[in-house]
Amino acid sequence: MRLLHTMLRVGNLERSIDFYTNVLGMQLLRQKDYPDGKFTLAFLGYGPESETCVLELTYNWGVDHYDLGNGFGHIAIEVDDVYKAVEAIRARGGKIIREAGPMNAGTTIIAFVEDPDGYQIELLGPRS
């Protein structure tokens, strides 16, 4: 078994694809409209679906926002240097909601970014 993807519902597919590709550096791997179901799926990631876990963005036609609730936590992305990643994301227009620094109860350096729909993305350095 392996983890295939995580799905997020988005209110504006083009805006979300722009964020994940141009701000976070993912690639749009595939996209397909489903007219009978009135939705579009887009799959993005840092490598092919056959090798890595990817992100599925679901746009339900005519729905422009969702209540995120309090059950979902975040998506985590490994970066080479959290401090440099934060500055690069900020320079590309990304919203930093927690600056890079040690986590609350430890020494691991983390930061948090927010996507256009309010989903949180944690940035972590490589594991030693």
JSON list of C-alpha atoms in Angstrom, two decimals:
[
{"chain": "A", "resi": 1, "resn": "MET", "atom": "CA", "xyz": [0.00, 0.00, 0.00]},
{"chain": "A", "resi": 2, "resn": "ARG", "atom": "CA", "xyz": [1.01, 3.62, -0.44]},
{"chain": "A", "resi": 3, "resn": "LEU", "atom": "CA", "xyz": [-0.57, 7.01, 0.10]},
{"chain": "A", "resi": 4, "resn": "LEU", "atom": "CA", "xyz": [-1.77, 8.35, -3.28]},
{"chain": "A", "resi": 5, "resn": "HIS", "atom": "CA", "xyz": [-3.12, 11.85, -2.76]},
{"chain": "A", "resi": 6, "resn": "THR", "atom": "CA", "xyz": [-4.80, 14.37, -0.46]},
{"chain": "A", "resi": 7, "resn": "MET", "atom": "CA", "xyz": [-7.93, 16.12, -1.74]},
{"chain": "A", "resi": 8, "resn": "LEU", "atom": "CA", "xyz": [-8.82, 19.74, -1.02]},
{"chain": "A", "resi": 9, "resn": "ARG", "atom": "CA", "xyz": [-12.01, 21.44, -2.17]},
{"chain": "A", "resi": 10, "resn": "VAL", "atom": "CA", "xyz": [-11.25, 24.86, -3.65]},
{"chain": "A", "resi": 11, "resn": "GLY", "atom": "CA", "xyz": [-13.41, 27.85, -4.50]},
{"chain": "A", "resi": 12, "resn": "ASN", "atom": "CA", "xyz": [-11.44, 29.05, -7.54]},
{"chain": "A", "resi": 13, "resn": "LEU", "atom": "CA", "xyz": [-9.46, 26.39, -9.38]},
{"chain": "A", "resi": 14, "resn": "GLU", "atom": "CA", "xyz": [-7.31, 28.73, -11.47]},
{"chain": "A", "resi": 15, "resn": "ARG", "atom": "CA", "xyz": [-6.31, 30.75, -8.40]},
{"chain": "A", "resi": 16, "resn": "SER", "atom": "CA", "xyz": [-5.42, 27.58, -6.48]},
{"chain": "A", "resi": 17, "resn": "ILE", "atom": "CA", "xyz": [-3.44, 26.07, -9.38]},
{"chain": "A", "resi": 18, "resn": "ASP", "atom": "CA", "xyz": [-1.55, 29.36, -9.66]},
{"chain": "A", "resi": 19, "resn": "PHE", "atom": "CA", "xyz": [-0.70, 29.28, -5.94]},
{"chain": "A", "resi": 20, "resn": "TYR", "atom": "CA", "xyz": [0.46, 25.67, -5.84]},
{"chain": "A", "resi": 21, "resn": "THR", "atom": "CA", "xyz": [2.49, 25.95, -9.07]},
{"chain": "A", "resi": 22, "resn": "ASN", "atom": "CA", "xyz": [3.88, 29.50, -8.99]},
{"chain": "A", "resi": 23, "resn": "VAL", "atom": "CA", "xyz": [4.18, 30.05, -5.22]},
{"chain": "A", "resi": 24, "resn": "LEU", "atom": "CA", "xyz": [4.95, 26.52, -3.96]},
{"chain": "A", "resi": 25, "resn": "GLY", "atom": "CA", "xyz": [6.62, 25.17, -7.10]},
{"chain": "A", "resi": 26, "resn": "MET", "atom": "CA", "xyz": [4.42, 22.15, -7.79]},
{"chain": "A", "resi": 27, "resn": "GLN", "atom": "CA", "xyz": [3.62, 20.91, -11.28]},
{"chain": "A", "resi": 28, "resn": "LEU", "atom": "CA", "xyz": [0.12, 20.52, -12.68]},
{"chain": "A", "resi": 29, "resn": "LEU", "atom": "CA", "xyz": [0.15, 16.82, -13.50]},
{"chain": "A", "resi": 30, "resn": "ARG", "atom": "CA", "xyz": [-3.35, 16.46, -14.95]},
{"chain": "A", "resi": 31, "resn": "GLN", "atom": "CA", "xyz": [-6.73, 18.16, -14.98]},
{"chain": "A", "resi": 32, "resn": "LYS", "atom": "CA", "xyz": [-10.15, 16.94, -16.10]},
{"chain": "A", "resi": 33, "resn": "ASP", "atom": "CA", "xyz": [-13.68, 18.33, -16.20]},
{"chain": "A", "resi": 34, "resn": "TYR", "atom": "CA", "xyz": [-16.60, 16.08, -15.26]},
{"chain": "A", "resi": 35, "resn": "PRO", "atom": "CA", "xyz": [-19.63, 17.84, -16.79]},
{"chain": "A", "resi": 36, "resn": "ASP", "atom": "CA", "xyz": [-22.15, 15.23, -15.61]},
{"chain": "A", "resi": 37, "resn": "GLY", "atom": "CA", "xyz": [-21.02, 15.74, -12.01]},
{"chain": "A", "resi": 38, "resn": "LYS", "atom": "CA", "xyz": [-20.37, 19.47, -12.45]},
{"chain": "A", "resi": 39, "resn": "PHE", "atom": "CA", "xyz": [-16.85, 19.36, -11.03]},
{"chain": "A", "resi": 40, "resn": "THR", "atom": "CA", "xyz": [-13.21, 19.56, -12.14]},
{"chain": "A", "resi": 41, "resn": "LEU", "atom": "CA", "xyz": [-10.24, 17.69, -10.69]},
{"chain": "A", "resi": 42, "resn": "ALA", "atom": "CA", "xyz": [-6.64, 18.88, -10.87]},
{"chain": "A", "resi": 43, "resn": "PHE", "atom": "CA", "xyz": [-3.69, 16.85, -9.60]},
{"chain": "A", "resi": 44, "resn": "LEU", "atom": "CA", "xyz": [-0.47, 18.63, -8.62]},
{"chain": "A", "resi": 45, "resn": "GLY", "atom": "CA", "xyz": [2.79, 17.54, -7.09]},
{"chain": "A", "resi": 46, "resn": "TYR", "atom": "CA", "xyz": [6.56, 17.55, -6.99]},
{"chain": "A", "resi": 47, "resn": "GLY", "atom": "CA", "xyz": [6.90, 14.37, -9.02]},
{"chain": "A", "resi": 48, "resn": "PRO", "atom": "CA", "xyz": [4.90, 11.82, -10.97]},
{"chain": "A", "resi": 49, "resn": "GLU", "atom": "CA", "xyz": [1.86, 10.25, -9.34]},
{"chain": "A", "resi": 50, "resn": "SER", "atom": "CA", "xyz": [3.41, 6.84, -9.87]},
{"chain": "A", "resi": 51, "resn": "GLU", "atom": "CA", "xyz": [6.25, 7.77, -7.49]},
{"chain": "A", "resi": 52, "resn": "THR", "atom": "CA", "xyz": [5.00, 10.42, -5.06]},
{"chain": "A", "resi": 53, "resn": "CYS", "atom": "CA", "xyz": [1.94, 11.42, -3.10]},
{"chain": "A", "resi": 54, "resn": "VAL", "atom": "CA", "xyz": [0.17, 14.32, -4.83]},
{"chain": "A", "resi": 55, "resn": "LEU", "atom": "CA", "xyz": [-2.47, 16.93, -4.12]},
{"chain": "A", "resi": 56, "resn": "GLU", "atom": "CA", "xyz": [-5.94, 16.68, -5.67]},
{"chain": "A", "resi": 57, "resn": "LEU", "atom": "CA", "xyz": [-7.81, 19.97, -6.00]},
{"chain": "A", "resi": 58, "resn": "THR", "atom": "CA", "xyz": [-11.56, 19.55, -6.46]},
{"chain": "A", "resi": 59, "resn": "TYR", "atom": "CA", "xyz": [-13.57, 22.42, -7.85]},
{"chain": "A", "resi": 60, "resn": "ASN", "atom": "CA", "xyz": [-17.34, 21.93, -7.60]},
{"chain": "A", "resi": 61, "resn": "TRP", "atom": "CA", "xyz": [-18.78, 24.21, -10.25]},
{"chain": "A", "resi": 62, "resn": "GLY", "atom": "CA", "xyz": [-20.55, 27.22, -8.75]},
{"chain": "A", "resi": 63, "resn": "VAL", "atom": "CA", "xyz": [-19.17, 26.79, -5.20]},
{"chain": "A", "resi": 64, "resn": "ASP", "atom": "CA", "xyz": [-16.79, 29.65, -4.40]},
{"chain": "A", "resi": 65, "resn": "HIS", "atom": "CA", "xyz": [-15.85, 28.88, -0.78]},
{"chain": "A", "resi": 66, "resn": "TYR", "atom": "CA", "xyz": [-15.99, 26.25, 1.97]},
{"chain": "A", "resi": 67, "resn": "ASP", "atom": "CA", "xyz": [-16.08, 26.33, 5.75]},
{"chain": "A", "resi": 68, "resn": "LEU", "atom": "CA", "xyz": [-12.87, 24.58, 6.75]},
{"chain": "A", "resi": 69, "resn": "GLY", "atom": "CA", "xyz": [-14.11, 23.44, 10.16]},
{"chain": "A", "resi": 70, "resn": "ASN", "atom": "CA", "xyz": [-11.76, 22.51, 12.95]},
{"chain": "A", "resi": 71, "resn": "GLY", "atom": "CA", "xyz": [-10.90, 18.90, 12.14]},
{"chain": "A", "resi": 72, "resn": "PHE", "atom": "CA", "xyz": [-8.35, 19.43, 9.37]},
{"chain": "A", "resi": 73, "resn": "GLY", "atom": "CA", "xyz": [-4.82, 20.33, 10.47]},
{"chain": "A", "resi": 74, "resn": "HIS", "atom": "CA", "xyz": [-2.40, 20.98, 7.63]},
{"chain": "A", "resi": 75, "resn": "ILE", "atom": "CA", "xyz": [-0.36, 19.64, 4.75]},
{"chain": "A", "resi": 76, "resn": "ALA", "atom": "CA", "xyz": [3.40, 19.34, 5.36]},
{"chain": "A", "resi": 77, "resn": "ILE", "atom": "CA", "xyz": [6.06, 20.00, 2.72]},
{"chain": "A", "resi": 78, "resn": "GLU", "atom": "CA", "xyz": [9.76, 19.32, 3.19]},
{"chain": "A", "resi": 79, "resn": "VAL", "atom": "CA", "xyz": [12.06, 22.13, 2.05]},
{"chain": "A", "resi": 80, "resn": "ASP", "atom": "CA", "xyz": [15.86, 22.40, 2.03]},
{"chain": "A", "resi": 81, "resn": "ASP", "atom": "CA", "xyz": [15.89, 25.54, 4.21]},
{"chain": "A", "resi": 82, "resn": "VAL", "atom": "CA", "xyz": [12.75, 26.78, 5.97]},
{"chain": "A", "resi": 83, "resn": "TYR", "atom": "CA", "xyz": [14.01, 30.37, 6.32]},
{"chain": "A", "resi": 84, "resn": "LYS", "atom": "CA", "xyz": [14.87, 30.64, 2.61]},
{"chain": "A", "resi": 85, "resn": "ALA", "atom": "CA", "xyz": [11.61, 28.94, 1.58]},
{"chain": "A", "resi": 86, "resn": "VAL", "atom": "CA", "xyz": [9.60, 31.47, 3.60]},
{"chain": "A", "resi": 87, "resn": "GLU", "atom": "CA", "xyz": [11.36, 34.39, 1.91]},
{"chain": "A", "resi": 88, "resn": "ALA", "atom": "CA", "xyz": [10.90, 32.85, -1.57]},
{"chain": "A", "resi": 89, "resn": "ILE", "atom": "CA", "xyz": [7.19, 32.17, -0.93]},
{"chain": "A", "resi": 90, "resn": "ARG", "atom": "CA", "xyz": [6.69, 35.69, 0.42]},
{"chain": "A", "resi": 91, "resn": "ALA", "atom": "CA", "xyz": [8.44, 37.16, -2.65]},
{"chain": "A", "resi": 92, "resn": "ARG", "atom": "CA", "xyz": [6.03, 35.22, -4.90]},
{"chain": "A", "resi": 93, "resn": "GLY", "atom": "CA", "xyz": [3.01, 36.60, -3.04]},
{"chain": "A", "resi": 94, "resn": "GLY", "atom": "CA", "xyz": [2.39, 33.75, -0.59]},
{"chain": "A", "resi": 95, "resn": "LYS", "atom": "CA", "xyz": [0.81, 34.44, 2.78]},
{"chain": "A", "resi": 96, "resn": "ILE", "atom": "CA", "xyz": [3.06, 33.49, 5.70]},
{"chain": "A", "resi": 97, "resn": "ILE", "atom": "CA", "xyz": [1.01, 32.84, 8.83]},
{"chain": "A", "resi": 98, "resn": "ARG", "atom": "CA", "xyz": [3.89, 31.66, 11.05]},
{"chain": "A", "resi": 99, "resn": "GLU", "atom": "CA", "xyz": [7.42, 32.82, 10.46]},
{"chain": "A", "resi": 100, "resn": "ALA", "atom": "CA", "xyz": [10.25, 30.30, 10.35]},
{"chain": "A", "resi": 101, "resn": "GLY", "atom": "CA", "xyz": [11.58, 29.31, 13.74]},
{"chain": "A", "resi": 102, "resn": "PRO", "atom": "CA", "xyz": [11.70, 26.50, 16.29]},
{"chain": "A", "resi": 103, "resn": "MET", "atom": "CA", "xyz": [8.45, 24.68, 16.96]},
{"chain": "A", "resi": 104, "resn": "ASN", "atom": "CA", "xyz": [6.68, 25.39, 20.25]},
{"chain": "A", "resi": 105, "resn": "ALA", "atom": "CA", "xyz": [7.91, 22.34, 22.17]},
{"chain": "A", "resi": 106, "resn": "GLY", "atom": "CA", "xyz": [11.12, 21.45, 20.39]},
{"chain": "A", "resi": 107, "resn": "THR", "atom": "CA", "xyz": [13.96, 22.52, 18.16]},
{"chain": "A", "resi": 108, "resn": "THR", "atom": "CA", "xyz": [12.61, 21.54, 14.73]},
{"chain": "A", "resi": 109, "resn": "ILE", "atom": "CA", "xyz": [12.46, 24.62, 12.47]},
{"chain": "A", "resi": 110, "resn": "ILE", "atom": "CA", "xyz": [9.01, 25.08, 10.95]},
{"chain": "A", "resi": 111, "resn": "ALA", "atom": "CA", "xyz": [6.87, 27.75, 9.29]},
{"chain": "A", "resi": 112, "resn": "PHE", "atom": "CA", "xyz": [3.30, 27.92, 8.04]},
{"chain": "A", "resi": 113, "resn": "VAL", "atom": "CA", "xyz": [1.83, 29.27, 4.81]},
{"chain": "A", "resi": 114, "resn": "GLU", "atom": "CA", "xyz": [-1.84, 29.69, 3.94]},
{"chain": "A", "resi": 115, "resn": "ASP", "atom": "CA", "xyz": [-3.27, 28.86, 0.52]},
{"chain": "A", "resi": 116, "resn": "PRO", "atom": "CA", "xyz": [-5.98, 31.02, -1.16]},
{"chain": "A", "resi": 117, "resn": "ASP", "atom": "CA", "xyz": [-8.77, 28.95, 0.45]},
{"chain": "A", "resi": 118, "resn": "GLY", "atom": "CA", "xyz": [-7.31, 29.14, 3.95]},
{"chain": "A", "resi": 119, "resn": "TYR", "atom": "CA", "xyz": [-5.69, 25.69, 4.09]},
{"chain": "A", "resi": 120, "resn": "GLN", "atom": "CA", "xyz": [-2.50, 25.65, 6.13]},
{"chain": "A", "resi": 121, "resn": "ILE", "atom": "CA", "xyz": [0.76, 24.29, 4.77]},
{"chain": "A", "resi": 122, "resn": "GLU", "atom": "CA", "xyz": [3.62, 23.51, 7.14]},
{"chain": "A", "resi": 123, "resn": "LEU", "atom": "CA", "xyz": [7.19, 23.88, 5.89]},
{"chain": "A", "resi": 124, "resn": "LEU", "atom": "CA", "xyz": [9.79, 21.58, 7.47]},
{"chain": "A", "resi": 125, "resn": "GLY", "atom": "CA", "xyz": [13.51, 21.13, 6.87]},
{"chain": "A", "resi": 126, "resn": "PRO", "atom": "CA", "xyz": [14.90, 17.71, 5.93]},
{"chain": "A", "resi": 127, "resn": "ARG", "atom": "CA", "xyz": [15.00, 15.08, 8.65]},
{"chain": "A", "resi": 128, "resn": "SER", "atom": "CA", "xyz": [18.46, 14.37, 10.00]}
]
